[in-house]
Each structure stands twice: as structure tokens, then as C-alpha cells.
Tab-separated table of C-alpha atoms and ligand atoms in Angstrom:
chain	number	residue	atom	x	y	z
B	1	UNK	CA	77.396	51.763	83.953
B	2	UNK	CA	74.438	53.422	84.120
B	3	UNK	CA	71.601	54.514	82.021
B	4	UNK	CA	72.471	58.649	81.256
B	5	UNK	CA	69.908	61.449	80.616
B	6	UNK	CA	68.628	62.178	77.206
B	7	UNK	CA	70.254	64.022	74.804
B	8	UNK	CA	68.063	67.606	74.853
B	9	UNK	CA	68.997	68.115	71.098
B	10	UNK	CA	70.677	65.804	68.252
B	11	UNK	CA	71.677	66.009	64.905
B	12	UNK	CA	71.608	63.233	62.558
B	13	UNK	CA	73.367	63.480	58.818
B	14	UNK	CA	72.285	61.463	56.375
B	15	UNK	CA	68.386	60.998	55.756
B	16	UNK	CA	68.758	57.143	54.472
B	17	UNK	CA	68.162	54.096	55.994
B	18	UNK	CA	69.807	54.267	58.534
B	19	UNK	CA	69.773	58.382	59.462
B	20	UNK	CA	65.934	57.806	59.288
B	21	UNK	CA	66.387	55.446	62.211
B	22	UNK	CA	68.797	56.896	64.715
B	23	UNK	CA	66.366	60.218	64.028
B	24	UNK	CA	63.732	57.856	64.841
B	25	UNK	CA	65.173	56.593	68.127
B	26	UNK	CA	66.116	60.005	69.516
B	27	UNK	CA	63.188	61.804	68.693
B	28	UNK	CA	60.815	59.104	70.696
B	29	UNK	CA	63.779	59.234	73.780
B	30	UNK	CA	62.261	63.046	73.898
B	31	UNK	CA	65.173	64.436	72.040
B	32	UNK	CA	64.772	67.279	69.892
B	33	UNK	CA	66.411	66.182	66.797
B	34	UNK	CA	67.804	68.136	63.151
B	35	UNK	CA	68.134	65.597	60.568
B	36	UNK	CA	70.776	66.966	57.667
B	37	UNK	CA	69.917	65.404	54.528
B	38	UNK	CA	70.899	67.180	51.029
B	39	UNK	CA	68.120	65.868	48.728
B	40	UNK	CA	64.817	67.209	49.617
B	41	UNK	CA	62.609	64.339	48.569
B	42	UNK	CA	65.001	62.184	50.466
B	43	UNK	CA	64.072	64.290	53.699
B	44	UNK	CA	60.623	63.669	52.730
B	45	UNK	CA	60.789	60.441	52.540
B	46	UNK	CA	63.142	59.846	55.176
B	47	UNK	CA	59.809	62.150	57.501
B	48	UNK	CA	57.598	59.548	56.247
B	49	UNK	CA	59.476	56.316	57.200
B	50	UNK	CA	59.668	57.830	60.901
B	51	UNK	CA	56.156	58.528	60.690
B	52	UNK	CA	55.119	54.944	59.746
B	53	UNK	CA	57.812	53.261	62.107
B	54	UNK	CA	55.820	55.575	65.128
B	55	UNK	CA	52.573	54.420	63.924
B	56	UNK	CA	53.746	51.051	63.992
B	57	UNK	CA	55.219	51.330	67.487
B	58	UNK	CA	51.919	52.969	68.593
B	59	UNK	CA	50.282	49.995	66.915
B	60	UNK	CA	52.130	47.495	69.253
B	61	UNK	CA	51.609	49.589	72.269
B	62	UNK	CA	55.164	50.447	72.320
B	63	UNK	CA	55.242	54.336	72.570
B	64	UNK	CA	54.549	56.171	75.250
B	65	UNK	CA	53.190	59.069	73.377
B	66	UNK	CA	51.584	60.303	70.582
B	67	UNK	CA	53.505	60.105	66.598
B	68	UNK	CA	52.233	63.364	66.170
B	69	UNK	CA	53.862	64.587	69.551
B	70	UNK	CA	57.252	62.586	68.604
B	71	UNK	CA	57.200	63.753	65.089
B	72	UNK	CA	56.745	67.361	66.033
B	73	UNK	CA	60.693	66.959	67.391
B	74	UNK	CA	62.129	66.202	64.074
B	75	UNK	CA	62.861	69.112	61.921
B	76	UNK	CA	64.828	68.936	58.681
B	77	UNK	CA	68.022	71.275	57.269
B	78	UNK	CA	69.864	70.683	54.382
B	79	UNK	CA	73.531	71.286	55.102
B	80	UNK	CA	75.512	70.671	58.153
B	81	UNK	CA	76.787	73.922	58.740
B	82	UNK	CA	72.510	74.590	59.664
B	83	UNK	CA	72.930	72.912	62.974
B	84	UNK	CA	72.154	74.947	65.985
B	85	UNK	CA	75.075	75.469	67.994
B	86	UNK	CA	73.512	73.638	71.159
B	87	UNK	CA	73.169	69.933	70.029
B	88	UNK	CA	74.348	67.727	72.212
B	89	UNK	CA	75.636	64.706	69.896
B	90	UNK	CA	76.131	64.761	66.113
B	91	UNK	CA	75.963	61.631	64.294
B	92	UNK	CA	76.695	61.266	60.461
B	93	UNK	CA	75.096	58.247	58.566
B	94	UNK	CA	75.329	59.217	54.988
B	95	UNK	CA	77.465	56.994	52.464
B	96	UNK	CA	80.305	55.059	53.208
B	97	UNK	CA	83.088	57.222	51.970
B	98	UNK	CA	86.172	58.826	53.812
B	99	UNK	CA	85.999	61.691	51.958
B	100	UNK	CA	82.314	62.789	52.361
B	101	UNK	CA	82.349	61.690	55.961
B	102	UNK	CA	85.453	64.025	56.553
B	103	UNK	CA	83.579	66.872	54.097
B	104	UNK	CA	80.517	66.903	56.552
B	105	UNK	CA	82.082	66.217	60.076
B	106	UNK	CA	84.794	69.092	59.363
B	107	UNK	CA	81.807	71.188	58.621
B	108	UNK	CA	79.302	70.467	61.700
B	109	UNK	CA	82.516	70.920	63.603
B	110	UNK	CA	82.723	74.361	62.554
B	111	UNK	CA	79.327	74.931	63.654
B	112	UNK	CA	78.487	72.859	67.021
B	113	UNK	CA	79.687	73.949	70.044
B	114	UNK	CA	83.250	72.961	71.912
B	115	UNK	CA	80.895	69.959	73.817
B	116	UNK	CA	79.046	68.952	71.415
B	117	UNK	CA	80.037	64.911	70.763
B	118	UNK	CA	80.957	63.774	67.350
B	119	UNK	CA	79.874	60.531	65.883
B	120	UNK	CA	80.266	58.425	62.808
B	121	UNK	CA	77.911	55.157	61.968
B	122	UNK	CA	80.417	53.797	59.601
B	123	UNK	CA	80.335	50.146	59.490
B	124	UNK	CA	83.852	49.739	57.987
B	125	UNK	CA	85.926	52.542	57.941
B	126	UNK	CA	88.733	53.529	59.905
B	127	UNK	CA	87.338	56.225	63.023
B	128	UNK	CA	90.927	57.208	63.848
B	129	UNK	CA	91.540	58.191	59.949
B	130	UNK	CA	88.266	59.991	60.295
B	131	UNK	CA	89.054	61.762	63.393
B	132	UNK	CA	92.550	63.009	62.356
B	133	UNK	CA	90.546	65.394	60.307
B	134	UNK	CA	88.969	67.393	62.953
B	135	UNK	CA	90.161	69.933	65.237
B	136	UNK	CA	88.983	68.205	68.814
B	137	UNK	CA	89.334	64.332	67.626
B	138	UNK	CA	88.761	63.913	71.604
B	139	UNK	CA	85.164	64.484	70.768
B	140	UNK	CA	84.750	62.144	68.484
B	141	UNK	CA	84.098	57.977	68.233
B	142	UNK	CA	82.000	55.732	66.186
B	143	UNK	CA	78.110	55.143	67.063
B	144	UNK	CA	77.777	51.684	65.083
B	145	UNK	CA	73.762	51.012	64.756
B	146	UNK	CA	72.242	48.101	63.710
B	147	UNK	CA	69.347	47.998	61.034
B	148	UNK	CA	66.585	48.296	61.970
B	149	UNK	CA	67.355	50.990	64.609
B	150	UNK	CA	64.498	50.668	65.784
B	151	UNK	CA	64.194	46.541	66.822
B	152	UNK	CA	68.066	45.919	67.056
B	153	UNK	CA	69.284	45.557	70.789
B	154	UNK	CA	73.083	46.767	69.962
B	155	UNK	CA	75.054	49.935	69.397
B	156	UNK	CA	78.776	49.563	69.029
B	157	UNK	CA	80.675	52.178	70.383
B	158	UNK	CA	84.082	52.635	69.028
B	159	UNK	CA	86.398	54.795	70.519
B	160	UNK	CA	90.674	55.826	69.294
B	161	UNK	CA	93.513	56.651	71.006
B	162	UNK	CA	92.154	59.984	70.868
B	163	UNK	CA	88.656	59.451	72.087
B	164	UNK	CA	88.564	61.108	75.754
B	165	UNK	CA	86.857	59.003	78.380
B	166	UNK	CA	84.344	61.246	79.728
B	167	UNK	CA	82.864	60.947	76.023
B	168	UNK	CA	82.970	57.346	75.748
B	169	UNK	CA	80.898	57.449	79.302
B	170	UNK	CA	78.259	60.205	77.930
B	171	UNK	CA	77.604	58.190	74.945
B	172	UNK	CA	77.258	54.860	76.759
B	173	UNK	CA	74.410	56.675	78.707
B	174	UNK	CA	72.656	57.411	75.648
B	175	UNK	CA	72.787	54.245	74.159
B	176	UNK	CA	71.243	52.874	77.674
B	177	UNK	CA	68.705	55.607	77.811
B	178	UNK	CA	67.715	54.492	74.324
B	179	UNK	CA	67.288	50.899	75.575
B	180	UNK	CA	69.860	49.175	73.806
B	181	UNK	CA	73.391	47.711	75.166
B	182	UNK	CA	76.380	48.761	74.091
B	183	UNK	CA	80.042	47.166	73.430
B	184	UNK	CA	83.336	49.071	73.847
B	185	UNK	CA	85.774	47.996	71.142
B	186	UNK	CA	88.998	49.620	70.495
B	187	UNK	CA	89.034	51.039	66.594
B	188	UNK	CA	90.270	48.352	64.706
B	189	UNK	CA	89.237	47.204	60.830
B	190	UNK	CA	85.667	45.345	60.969
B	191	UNK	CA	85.760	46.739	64.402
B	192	UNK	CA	83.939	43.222	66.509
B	193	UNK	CA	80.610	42.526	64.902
B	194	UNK	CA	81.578	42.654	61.392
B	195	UNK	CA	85.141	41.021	62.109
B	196	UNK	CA	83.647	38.141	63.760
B	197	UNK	CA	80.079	38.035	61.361
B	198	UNK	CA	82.219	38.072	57.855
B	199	UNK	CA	84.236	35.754	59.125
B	200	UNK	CA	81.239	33.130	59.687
B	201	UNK	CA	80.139	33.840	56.890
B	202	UNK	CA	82.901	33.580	54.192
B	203	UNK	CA	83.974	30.130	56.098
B	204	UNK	CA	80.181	29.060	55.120
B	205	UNK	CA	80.670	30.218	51.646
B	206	UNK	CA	83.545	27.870	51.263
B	207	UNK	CA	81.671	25.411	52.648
B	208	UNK	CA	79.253	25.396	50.260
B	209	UNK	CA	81.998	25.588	47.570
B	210	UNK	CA	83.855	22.482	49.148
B	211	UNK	CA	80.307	20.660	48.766
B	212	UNK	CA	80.444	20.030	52.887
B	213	UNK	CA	76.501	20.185	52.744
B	214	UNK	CA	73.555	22.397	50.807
B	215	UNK	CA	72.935	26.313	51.964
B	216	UNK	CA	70.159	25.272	54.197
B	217	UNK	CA	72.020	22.647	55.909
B	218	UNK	CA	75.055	25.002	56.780
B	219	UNK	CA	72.227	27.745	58.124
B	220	UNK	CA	70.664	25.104	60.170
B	221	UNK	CA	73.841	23.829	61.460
B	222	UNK	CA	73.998	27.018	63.601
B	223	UNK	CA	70.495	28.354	63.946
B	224	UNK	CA	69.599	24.969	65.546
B	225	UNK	CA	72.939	23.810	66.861
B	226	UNK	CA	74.060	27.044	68.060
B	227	UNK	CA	71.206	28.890	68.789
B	228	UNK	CA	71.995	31.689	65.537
B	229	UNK	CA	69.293	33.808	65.238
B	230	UNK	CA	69.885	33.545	61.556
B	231	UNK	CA	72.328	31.583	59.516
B	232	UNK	CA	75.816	32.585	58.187
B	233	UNK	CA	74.477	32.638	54.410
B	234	UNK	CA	71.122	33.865	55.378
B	235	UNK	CA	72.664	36.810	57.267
B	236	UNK	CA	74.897	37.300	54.203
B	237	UNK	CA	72.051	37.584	51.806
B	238	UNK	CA	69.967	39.841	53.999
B	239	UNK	CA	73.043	42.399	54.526
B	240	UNK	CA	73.859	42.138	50.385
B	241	UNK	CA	76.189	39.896	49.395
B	242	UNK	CA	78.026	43.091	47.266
B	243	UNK	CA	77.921	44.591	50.597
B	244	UNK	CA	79.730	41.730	52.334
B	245	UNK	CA	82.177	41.632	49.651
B	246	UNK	CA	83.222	44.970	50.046
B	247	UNK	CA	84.146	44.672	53.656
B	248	UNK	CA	85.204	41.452	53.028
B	249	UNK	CA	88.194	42.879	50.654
B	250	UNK	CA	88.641	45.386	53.220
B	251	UNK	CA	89.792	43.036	55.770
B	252	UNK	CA	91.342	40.949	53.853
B	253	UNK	CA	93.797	44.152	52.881
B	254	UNK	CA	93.770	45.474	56.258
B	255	UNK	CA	93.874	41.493	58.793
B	256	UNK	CA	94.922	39.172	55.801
B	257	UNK	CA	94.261	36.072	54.189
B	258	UNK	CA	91.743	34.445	56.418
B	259	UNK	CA	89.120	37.225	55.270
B	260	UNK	CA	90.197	36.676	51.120
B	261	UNK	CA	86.631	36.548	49.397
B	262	UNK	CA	85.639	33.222	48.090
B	263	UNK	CA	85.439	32.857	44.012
B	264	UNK	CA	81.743	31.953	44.778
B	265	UNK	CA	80.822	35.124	46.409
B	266	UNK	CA	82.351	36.844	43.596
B	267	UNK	CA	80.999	34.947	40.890
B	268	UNK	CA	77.483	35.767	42.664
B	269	UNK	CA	78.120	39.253	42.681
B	270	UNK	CA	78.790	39.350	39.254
B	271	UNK	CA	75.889	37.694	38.441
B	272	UNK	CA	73.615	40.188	39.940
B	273	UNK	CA	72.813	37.362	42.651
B	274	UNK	CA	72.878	40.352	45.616
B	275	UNK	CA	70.951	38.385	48.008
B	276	UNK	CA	67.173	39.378	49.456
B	277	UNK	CA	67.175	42.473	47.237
B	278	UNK	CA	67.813	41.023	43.676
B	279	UNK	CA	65.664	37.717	44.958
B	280	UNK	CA	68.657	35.508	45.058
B	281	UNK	CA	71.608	35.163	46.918
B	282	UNK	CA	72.817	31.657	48.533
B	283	UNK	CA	68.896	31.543	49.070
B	284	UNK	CA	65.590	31.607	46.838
B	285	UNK	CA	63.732	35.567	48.221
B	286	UNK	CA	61.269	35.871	45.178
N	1	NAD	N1	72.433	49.936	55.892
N	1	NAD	C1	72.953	49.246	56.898
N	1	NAD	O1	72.563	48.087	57.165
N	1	NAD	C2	74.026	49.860	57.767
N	1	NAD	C3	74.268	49.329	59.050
N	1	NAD	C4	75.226	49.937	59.864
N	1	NAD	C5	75.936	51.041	59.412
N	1	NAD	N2	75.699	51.527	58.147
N	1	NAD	C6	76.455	52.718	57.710
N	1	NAD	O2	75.600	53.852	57.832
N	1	NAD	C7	75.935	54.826	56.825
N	1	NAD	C8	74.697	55.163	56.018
N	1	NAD	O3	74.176	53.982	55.456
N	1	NAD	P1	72.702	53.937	54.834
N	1	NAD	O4	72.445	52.498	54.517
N	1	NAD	O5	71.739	54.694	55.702
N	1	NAD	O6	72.937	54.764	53.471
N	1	NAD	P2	71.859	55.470	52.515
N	1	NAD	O7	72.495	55.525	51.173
N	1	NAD	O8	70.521	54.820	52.689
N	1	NAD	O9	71.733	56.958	53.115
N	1	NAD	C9	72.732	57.937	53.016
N	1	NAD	C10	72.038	59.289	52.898
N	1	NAD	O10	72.999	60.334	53.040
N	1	NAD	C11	72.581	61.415	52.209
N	1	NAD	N3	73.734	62.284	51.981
N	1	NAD	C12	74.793	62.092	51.162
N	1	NAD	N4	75.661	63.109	51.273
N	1	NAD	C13	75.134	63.979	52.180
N	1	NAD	C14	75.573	65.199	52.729
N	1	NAD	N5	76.722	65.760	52.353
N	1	NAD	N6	74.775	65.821	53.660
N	1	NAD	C15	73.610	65.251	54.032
N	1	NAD	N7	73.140	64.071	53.538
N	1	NAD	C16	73.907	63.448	52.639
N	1	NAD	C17	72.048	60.732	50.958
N	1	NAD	O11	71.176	61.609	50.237
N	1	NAD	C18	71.333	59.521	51.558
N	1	NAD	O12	69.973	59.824	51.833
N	1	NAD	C19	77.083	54.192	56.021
N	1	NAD	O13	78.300	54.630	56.538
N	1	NAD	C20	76.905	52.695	56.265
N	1	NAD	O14	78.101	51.981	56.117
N	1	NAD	C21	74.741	50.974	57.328
């Protein structure tokens, strides 16, 4: 597999975290890129955090040309149905709910032409239910980025019975031309990363409810005995712990009872204990 040409033009729905980041990514590949986003000071903000993420790549000598230059690529529209015919790739990041996704894919369908590849960055949802709604479901997978999309190294691709090959193969060379690897996985609920990450992590929870050793100890046990980056409840409290519990009932509907949510992660929830972003989770943040 090789790395593929540059998309000339994308369009990216959703100006949150993560739409602000895949516009980010594209427009510095030289991509000319329409971000979609509905609330206008959203869209302004959403300029702004590509604007500082550029001046921080400029700071560390990581761009190869000028914000200004890079930002110049990035215009805004407020609906789907404003996206020039000629894009090459569509992806939708805005919030995770069938319905919405299916509103706004239907309608950039509508308007992008018959090549134009269709992408969702769910992290949970099912890309086959997602598909079924559109006329050419051949032309359509899942994009799964990482946050930051900037820093992270991985973009799962996720492709359905319907996905045709030859797309699957053009979006692989965009995710190499990006820089980043990619991972073919067959649509399936948690898809591999969050399957395999939850997982870890709810087996750490009841850990720490069986009294098997103190959150730190359980983190340590694989950052320094298996070389984890970060720790199961570390990861858990950086992604949101309400977050995690919501894929985590997902799962356990969709794969069974070895994903049913602890009573601890529950109980934290309830609490308001959200992780990093309320100051407490399974660790101390304030
Ligand atoms: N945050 C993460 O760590 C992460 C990681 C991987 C995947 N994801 C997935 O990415 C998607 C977006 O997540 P996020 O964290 O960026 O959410 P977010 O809430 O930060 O951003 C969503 C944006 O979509 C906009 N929006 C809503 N409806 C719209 C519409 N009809 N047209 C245009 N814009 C619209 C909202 O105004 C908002 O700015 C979700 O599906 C999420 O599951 C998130």
C-alpha cells in the first residue's frame, strides 16, 4: 500500500473538536477544504483553533509553509447541501447520533458528485446502518480519527459489505499522504480500538472495585509492564468516563456481558466524577 495523492478539495461537517482537526490536517496536506458547521460562532471558533494548532506546528518547525498560506484553504458554509460539487471526500464529524448523521450525509449526497467518497468519524455507531440510508452506500465507510488529529498516528478505516474496494484503496492513500497509518477493520460494534480499549479498561475498573491494588498501581501495571502509553483508568478519565459508559452499554447490548458497565463507573458518573474535565475521575486532575 502506498501513500496516494492529496485530496484537491474536502469537506468536513461538523466544526467541533474533532471537524476542527481533520479540517486542520487536510488543509496543511494542500487540500482545499469547506468545513460545514451550523452555528456561526462555532465556525469561528472552530477558524481559530486551526489557526493556533498551525502556529503551533510552525512553532515546532513542523509545517512546511506559512498558517496564513494553509489557512487561506479553509473556507466555511453553513449547510451541507453548500458543498461544491467537486470535493473529493466528505467526512461528517458532528454529534454522535444516527439520525443527524443520516440528516446530513443524505443531504451532501444530493449535492457531491457520483465520485465523491463518503465518510463518517463515528466512534460507535453502526456504518452499515448509516450507509443503508444513502443512494451509493458503495461510496461510503467510516474515517475513525483520533484526538488530537493533529499528533495521533492512527485513522481507522471501516469499511461494510457494501463498501467497494477501489474506495477503501483511495482512502488508505489519504490517510498515508496525511502521515498517519491506517487499520482495515470490518464494521462491527466498537469496531477494534474501542472494542479492545473499553475492554481494558472496564476489567481495571473492577479491579479497583475487587480491591486487587490502588488506581495508580493498576495504571502502572501496564504503562511500565507493558509498555501502555497511558493506563487503562488514566485513558478512561482522559476520554470521559460518561463517554466510556456510553459505549460501554453499547457493547454490552450489541457483544454481551463481558462489556456490562461496572457499578463503580456508574456510581462515578452519577456523581459528576467525569474524569480530566470535572477534575476527578479514577484520578485527582485539579
Ligand atoms: N471527541 C473525540 O475524542 C472523538 C474521537 C473520535 C471520534 N469522535 C466522533 O466524532 C464526532 C464528532 O465529535 P466531536 O467531539 O468533534 O463533537 P463536537 O460536539 O465537539 O462537535 C460537533 C459539531 O457538529 C456541529 N453540528 C451539529 N449538527 C450539525 C449539522 N447538521 N451541520 C453542521 N454542523 C453540525 C455542532 O455545532 C458541533 O460544532 C462524533 O461522532 C464522535 O463520536 C469523537
Amino acid at each position: 500500500m502506498t501513500t496516494g495523492p492529496a485530496p484537491a478539495a474536502v469537506g468536513v461537517i461538523g466544526g467541533g473538536r474533532m471537524g476542527a482537526g481533520i479540517a486542520q490536517v487536510f488543509a496543511t496536506l494542500g487540500s482545499r477544504v469547506h468545513l460545514v458547521e451550523r452555528d456561526p460562532d462555532v465556525a469561528a471558533a472552530a477558524r481559530q483553533r486551526v489557526a493556533d494548532g498551525l502556529t503551533k506546528s510552525a512553532g515546532r518547525g513542523t509545517l512546511n509553509s506559512h498558517p496564513e498560506e494553509v489557512l487561506g484553504r479553509l473556507t466555511a458554509v453553513s449547510d451541507a447541501g453548500a458543498l461544491p460539487s467537486d470535493v473529493d471526500l466528505v467526512v461528517e464529524a458532528i454529534p454522535e447520533r444516527a439520525d443527524l448523521k443520516i440528516a446530513v450525509l443524505t443531504e451532501a449526497e444530493k449535492t457531491v458528485s457520483a465520485s465523491t467518497v463518503l465518510a463518517t468519524n463515528t466512534s460507535s455507531l453502526s456504518i452499515s446502518e448509516l450507509g443503508s440510508a444513502l443512494k451509493r452506500p458503495e461510496r461510503f465507510l467510516g474515517m475513525h480519527f483520533f484526538n488530537p488529529v493533529p499528533a495521533s498516528q492512527l485513522v481507522e478505516v471501516i469499511k461494510t459489505s457494501e463498501t467497494a474496494n477501489a474506495v477503501t484503496h483511495r482512502v488508505r492513500g489519504w490517510v498515508r499522504a496525511l502521515g498517519k497509518s491506517d487499520i482495515v477493520v470490518r464494521d462491527s460494534p466498537g469496531f477494534a480500538t474501542s472494542r479492545l480499549g473499553v475492554l481494558l479498561g472496564l476489567e481495571a475498573i473492577r479491579m479497583l472495585e475487587d480491591g486487587v491494588a490502588d488506581a495508580d498501581a493498576i495504571d502502572n501495571a501496564m504503562e511500565l509492564g507493558y509498555r501502555h502509553p497511558m493506563g487503562p483508568l488514566r485513558s478512561t478519565d482522559l476520554v470521559g468516563l460518561d463517554v466510556r459508559l456510553a459505549i460501554a452499554e453499547h457493547l454490552h447490548t450489541t457483544l454481551g456481558e463481558r462489556f456490562a458497565p461496572p457499578r463503580l463507573l456508574r456510581d462515578k458518573v452519577a456523581r459528576g466524577e467525569l474524569g480530566r474535565k470535572t477534575g476527578r475521575g479514577f484520578h485527582d486532575w485539579s
